Every structure is written in structure tokens, then in C-alpha cells.
PDB file of C-alpha atoms in Angstrom:
ATOM      1  CA  UNK A1108      39.474  55.146  75.961  1.00  0.00           C
ATOM      2  CA  UNK A1109      41.260  51.929  76.818  1.00  0.00           C
ATOM      3  CA  UNK A1110      41.948  53.093  80.287  1.00  0.00           C
ATOM      4  CA  UNK A1111      38.192  53.856  80.781  1.00  0.00           C
ATOM      5  CA  UNK A1112      37.214  50.344  79.511  1.00  0.00           C
ATOM      6  CA  UNK A1113      39.724  48.673  81.837  1.00  0.00           C
ATOM      7  CA  UNK A1114      38.437  50.481  84.810  1.00  0.00           C
ATOM      8  CA  UNK A1115      34.804  49.792  83.994  1.00  0.00           C
ATOM      9  CA  UNK A1116      35.745  46.208  83.305  1.00  0.00           C
ATOM     10  CA  UNK A1117      37.382  45.962  86.781  1.00  0.00           C
ATOM     11  CA  UNK A1118      34.261  47.580  88.398  1.00  0.00           C
ATOM     12  CA  UNK A1119      31.926  45.060  86.687  1.00  0.00           C
ATOM     13  CA  UNK A1120      34.239  42.257  87.591  1.00  0.00           C
ATOM     14  CA  UNK A1121      34.124  43.304  91.167  1.00  0.00           C
ATOM     15  CA  UNK A1122      30.436  43.658  91.212  1.00  0.00           C
ATOM     16  CA  UNK A1123      30.063  40.118  89.766  1.00  0.00           C
ATOM     17  CA  UNK A1124      32.457  38.764  92.394  1.00  0.00           C
ATOM     18  CA  UNK A1125      30.479  40.360  95.112  1.00  0.00           C
ATOM     19  CA  UNK A1126      27.278  38.899  93.714  1.00  0.00           C
ATOM     20  CA  UNK A1127      28.864  35.570  93.436  1.00  0.00           C
ATOM     21  CA  UNK A1128      29.825  35.698  97.082  1.00  0.00           C
ATOM     22  CA  UNK A1129      26.332  36.663  97.998  1.00  0.00           C
ATOM     23  CA  UNK A1130      24.889  33.889  95.793  1.00  0.00           C
ATOM     24  CA  UNK A1131      27.105  31.244  97.512  1.00  0.00           C
ATOM     25  CA  UNK A1132      25.649  32.275 100.833  1.00  0.00           C
ATOM     26  CA  UNK A1133      22.186  32.250  99.448  1.00  0.00           C
ATOM     27  CA  UNK A1134      22.735  28.752  97.881  1.00  0.00           C
ATOM     28  CA  UNK A1135      23.967  27.449 101.205  1.00  0.00           C
ATOM     29  CA  UNK A1136      21.017  29.003 103.067  1.00  0.00           C
ATOM     30  CA  UNK A1137      18.584  27.591 100.468  1.00  0.00           C
ATOM     31  CA  UNK A1138      20.098  24.068 100.818  1.00  0.00           C
ATOM     32  CA  UNK A1139      19.704  24.150 104.595  1.00  0.00           C
ATOM     33  CA  UNK A1140      16.047  25.270 104.213  1.00  0.00           C
ATOM     34  CA  UNK A1141      15.379  22.514 101.732  1.00  0.00           C
ATOM     35  CA  UNK A1142      16.959  19.982 104.162  1.00  0.00           C
ATOM     36  CA  UNK A1143      14.892  21.278 107.073  1.00  0.00           C
ATOM     37  CA  UNK A1144      11.762  21.259 105.006  1.00  0.00           C
ATOM     38  CA  UNK A1145      12.317  17.749 103.765  1.00  0.00           C
ATOM     39  CA  UNK A1146      13.065  16.536 107.326  1.00  0.00           C
ATOM     40  CA  UNK A1147       9.843  18.163 108.672  1.00  0.00           C
ATOM     41  CA  UNK A1148       7.799  16.767 105.797  1.00  0.00           C
ATOM     42  CA  UNK A1149       9.225  13.363 106.237  1.00  0.00           C
ATOM     43  CA  UNK A1150       8.508  13.414 109.963  1.00  0.00           C
ATOM     44  CA  UNK A1151       4.882  14.608 109.179  1.00  0.00           C
ATOM     45  CA  UNK A1152       4.476  11.816 106.700  1.00  0.00           C
ATOM     46  CA  UNK A1153       3.698  14.080 103.841  1.00  0.00           C
ATOM     47  CA  UNK A1154       5.082  14.684 100.379  1.00  0.00           C
ATOM     48  CA  UNK A1155       3.104  17.826  99.729  1.00  0.00           C
ATOM     49  CA  UNK A1156       2.742  21.030 101.823  1.00  0.00           C
ATOM     50  CA  UNK A1157       1.611  24.543 101.395  1.00  0.00           C
ATOM     51  CA  UNK A1158       2.449  27.876 103.047  1.00  0.00           C
ATOM     52  CA  UNK A1159      -0.102  30.452 104.322  1.00  0.00           C
ATOM     53  CA  UNK A1160       1.005  32.622 101.347  1.00  0.00           C
ATOM     54  CA  UNK A1161      -0.155  29.974  98.917  1.00  0.00           C
ATOM     55  CA  UNK A1162       3.234  28.508  97.961  1.00  0.00           C
ATOM     56  CA  UNK A1163       3.161  24.684  97.547  1.00  0.00           C
ATOM     57  CA  UNK A1164       5.997  22.190  97.807  1.00  0.00           C
ATOM     58  CA  UNK A1165       6.069  18.654  96.418  1.00  0.00           C
ATOM     59  CA  UNK A1166       8.731  16.240  97.581  1.00  0.00           C
ATOM     60  CA  UNK A1167       9.621  13.367  95.299  1.00  0.00           C
ATOM     61  CA  UNK A1168      12.162  10.558  95.053  1.00  0.00           C
ATOM     62  CA  UNK A1169      14.291  10.382  91.952  1.00  0.00           C
ATOM     63  CA  UNK A1170      16.716   7.727  90.860  1.00  0.00           C
ATOM     64  CA  UNK A1171      20.200   9.031  89.919  1.00  0.00           C
ATOM     65  CA  UNK A1172      23.282   7.092  88.850  1.00  0.00           C
ATOM     66  CA  UNK A1173      26.113   6.368  91.086  1.00  0.00           C
ATOM     67  CA  UNK A1174      29.071   4.529  89.558  1.00  0.00           C
ATOM     68  CA  UNK A1175      30.712   2.097  91.944  1.00  0.00           C
ATOM     69  CA  UNK A1176      33.247   0.664  89.548  1.00  0.00           C
ATOM     70  CA  UNK A1177      34.459   3.008  86.670  1.00  0.00           C
ATOM     71  CA  UNK A1178      36.557   0.366  84.962  1.00  0.00           C
ATOM     72  CA  UNK A1179      33.562  -2.058  84.851  1.00  0.00           C
ATOM     73  CA  UNK A1180      31.266   0.805  83.702  1.00  0.00           C
ATOM     74  CA  UNK A1181      33.596   1.916  80.936  1.00  0.00           C
ATOM     75  CA  UNK A1182      34.090  -1.629  79.792  1.00  0.00           C
ATOM     76  CA  UNK A1183      30.313  -1.958  79.558  1.00  0.00           C
ATOM     77  CA  UNK A1184      29.946   1.179  77.532  1.00  0.00           C
ATOM     78  CA  UNK A1185      32.857   0.101  75.265  1.00  0.00           C
ATOM     79  CA  UNK A1186      31.302  -3.257  74.653  1.00  0.00           C
ATOM     80  CA  UNK A1187      27.664  -2.165  74.121  1.00  0.00           C
ATOM     81  CA  UNK A1188      28.363   1.214  72.409  1.00  0.00           C
ATOM     82  CA  UNK A1189      25.733   2.801  74.583  1.00  0.00           C
ATOM     83  CA  UNK A1190      27.610   6.119  74.680  1.00  0.00           C
ATOM     84  CA  UNK A1191      24.385   7.989  75.458  1.00  0.00           C
ATOM     85  CA  UNK A1192      25.134   6.993  79.086  1.00  0.00           C
ATOM     86  CA  UNK A1193      27.984   9.531  79.035  1.00  0.00           C
ATOM     87  CA  UNK A1194      27.848  13.337  78.948  1.00  0.00           C
ATOM     88  CA  UNK A1195      29.434  14.672  75.784  1.00  0.00           C
ATOM     89  CA  UNK A1196      32.271  16.922  77.059  1.00  0.00           C
ATOM     90  CA  UNK A1197      35.969  16.482  77.011  1.00  0.00           C
ATOM     91  CA  UNK A1198      38.172  17.099  80.017  1.00  0.00           C
ATOM     92  CA  UNK A1199      40.147  20.183  78.902  1.00  0.00           C
ATOM     93  CA  UNK A1200      43.276  19.433  81.097  1.00  0.00           C
ATOM     94  CA  UNK A1201      43.592  15.801  79.810  1.00  0.00           C
ATOM     95  CA  UNK A1202      43.057  17.103  76.260  1.00  0.00           C
ATOM     96  CA  UNK A1203      45.764  19.701  76.589  1.00  0.00           C
ATOM     97  CA  UNK A1204      48.110  17.223  78.158  1.00  0.00           C
ATOM     98  CA  UNK A1205      47.784  14.838  75.236  1.00  0.00           C
ATOM     99  CA  UNK A1206      47.699  17.601  72.545  1.00  0.00           C
ATOM    100  CA  UNK A1207      50.880  19.100  74.081  1.00  0.00           C
ATOM    101  CA  UNK A1208      52.593  15.804  74.010  1.00  0.00           C
ATOM    102  CA  UNK A1209      51.687  15.467  70.203  1.00  0.00           C
ATOM    103  CA  UNK A1210      49.044  12.762  70.771  1.00  0.00           C
ATOM    104  CA  UNK A1211      46.407  13.044  68.080  1.00  0.00           C
ATOM    105  CA  UNK A1212      42.885  12.242  69.362  1.00  0.00           C
ATOM    106  CA  UNK A1213      40.704  10.854  66.542  1.00  0.00           C
ATOM    107  CA  UNK A1214      37.652  12.971  65.896  1.00  0.00           C
ATOM    108  CA  UNK A1215      38.965  15.979  67.974  1.00  0.00           C
ATOM    109  CA  UNK A1216      40.647  19.131  66.875  1.00  0.00           C
ATOM    110  CA  UNK A1217      42.040  22.032  68.856  1.00  0.00           C
ATOM    111  CA  UNK A1218      40.292  25.457  68.695  1.00  0.00           C
ATOM    112  CA  UNK A1219      41.891  28.554  69.897  1.00  0.00           C
ATOM    113  CA  UNK A1220      39.933  31.088  71.869  1.00  0.00           C
ATOM    114  CA  UNK A1221      41.143  34.443  73.151  1.00  0.00           C
ATOM    115  CA  UNK A1222      40.934  35.264  76.804  1.00  0.00           C
ATOM    116  CA  UNK A1223      41.818  38.386  78.773  1.00  0.00           C
ATOM    117  CA  UNK A1224      43.140  38.677  82.342  1.00  0.00           C
ATOM    118  CA  UNK A1225      43.731  41.691  84.515  1.00  0.00           C
ATOM    119  CA  UNK A1226      45.772  42.474  87.475  1.00  0.00           C
ATOM    120  CA  UNK A1227      44.286  45.129  89.656  1.00  0.00           C
ATOM    121  CA  UNK A1228      45.866  47.352  92.255  1.00  0.00           C
ATOM    122  CA  UNK A1229      45.034  46.567  95.806  1.00  0.00           C
ATOM    123  CA  UNK A1230      43.168  49.396  97.522  1.00  0.00           C
TER     124      UNK A1230
END
């Protein structure tokens, strides 16, 4: 029973790995198509286009943040308490380093999760 589950798990893991590799190629291909499409639309002076199959594309400009001075930015957040500018996620490695050194981080606790790893035979 355990052996069967391990073998099935390895098979599913390989299938997922194969799909991930395929997805990476498709993501790269899609990014190139998007870049080519935006270039052609920009050259044509249009922000909206359609295909003969009825698909439409809208191109729009969006503003996104780019931090040029992290120390200055963190100082601003610290002074203004505008923590909504930050995403709420701890860096696991930094947490583990501090926790392992016995440093308590206020408002944070450690939670254990179980994981499983497998070593497969090369075929």
C-alpha cells in the first residue's frame, strides 16, 4: 500500500514537473507575443485592436512602484505608519535565522508544518 502510494506520488510529481516545464515555455512564448503585439500597436498608434476571430486587445499604461532608496522608503513608512504600502508576508529565511538564534520577534510565532521529500531512482 505505501509502496503503491509512493510510486503514484512520483508519477504525479513527474507529470507536474513536465507540465511546469511546458508552462515555462508557454509563458516565454506568450511574453514574446505580448511584446510583439504592443510594439506593432504602438507603431500603428492604436491602443485597441481585434483579430479576424473576434478577439480584442486593449493596451493601457499603469503606474507601478519602483523603490529607488529602500532606507528612505522604510524610514518614511516607519514615521508615517503607512504600513499598507507593504505586502504582509515575512521572509522565511530571515525569520528562521533570527528564530534559530533565539531572537524573539514581537507579534510573530513559529508554526511547524510537515513536509515530505522523495528520492527517486534514476531511470
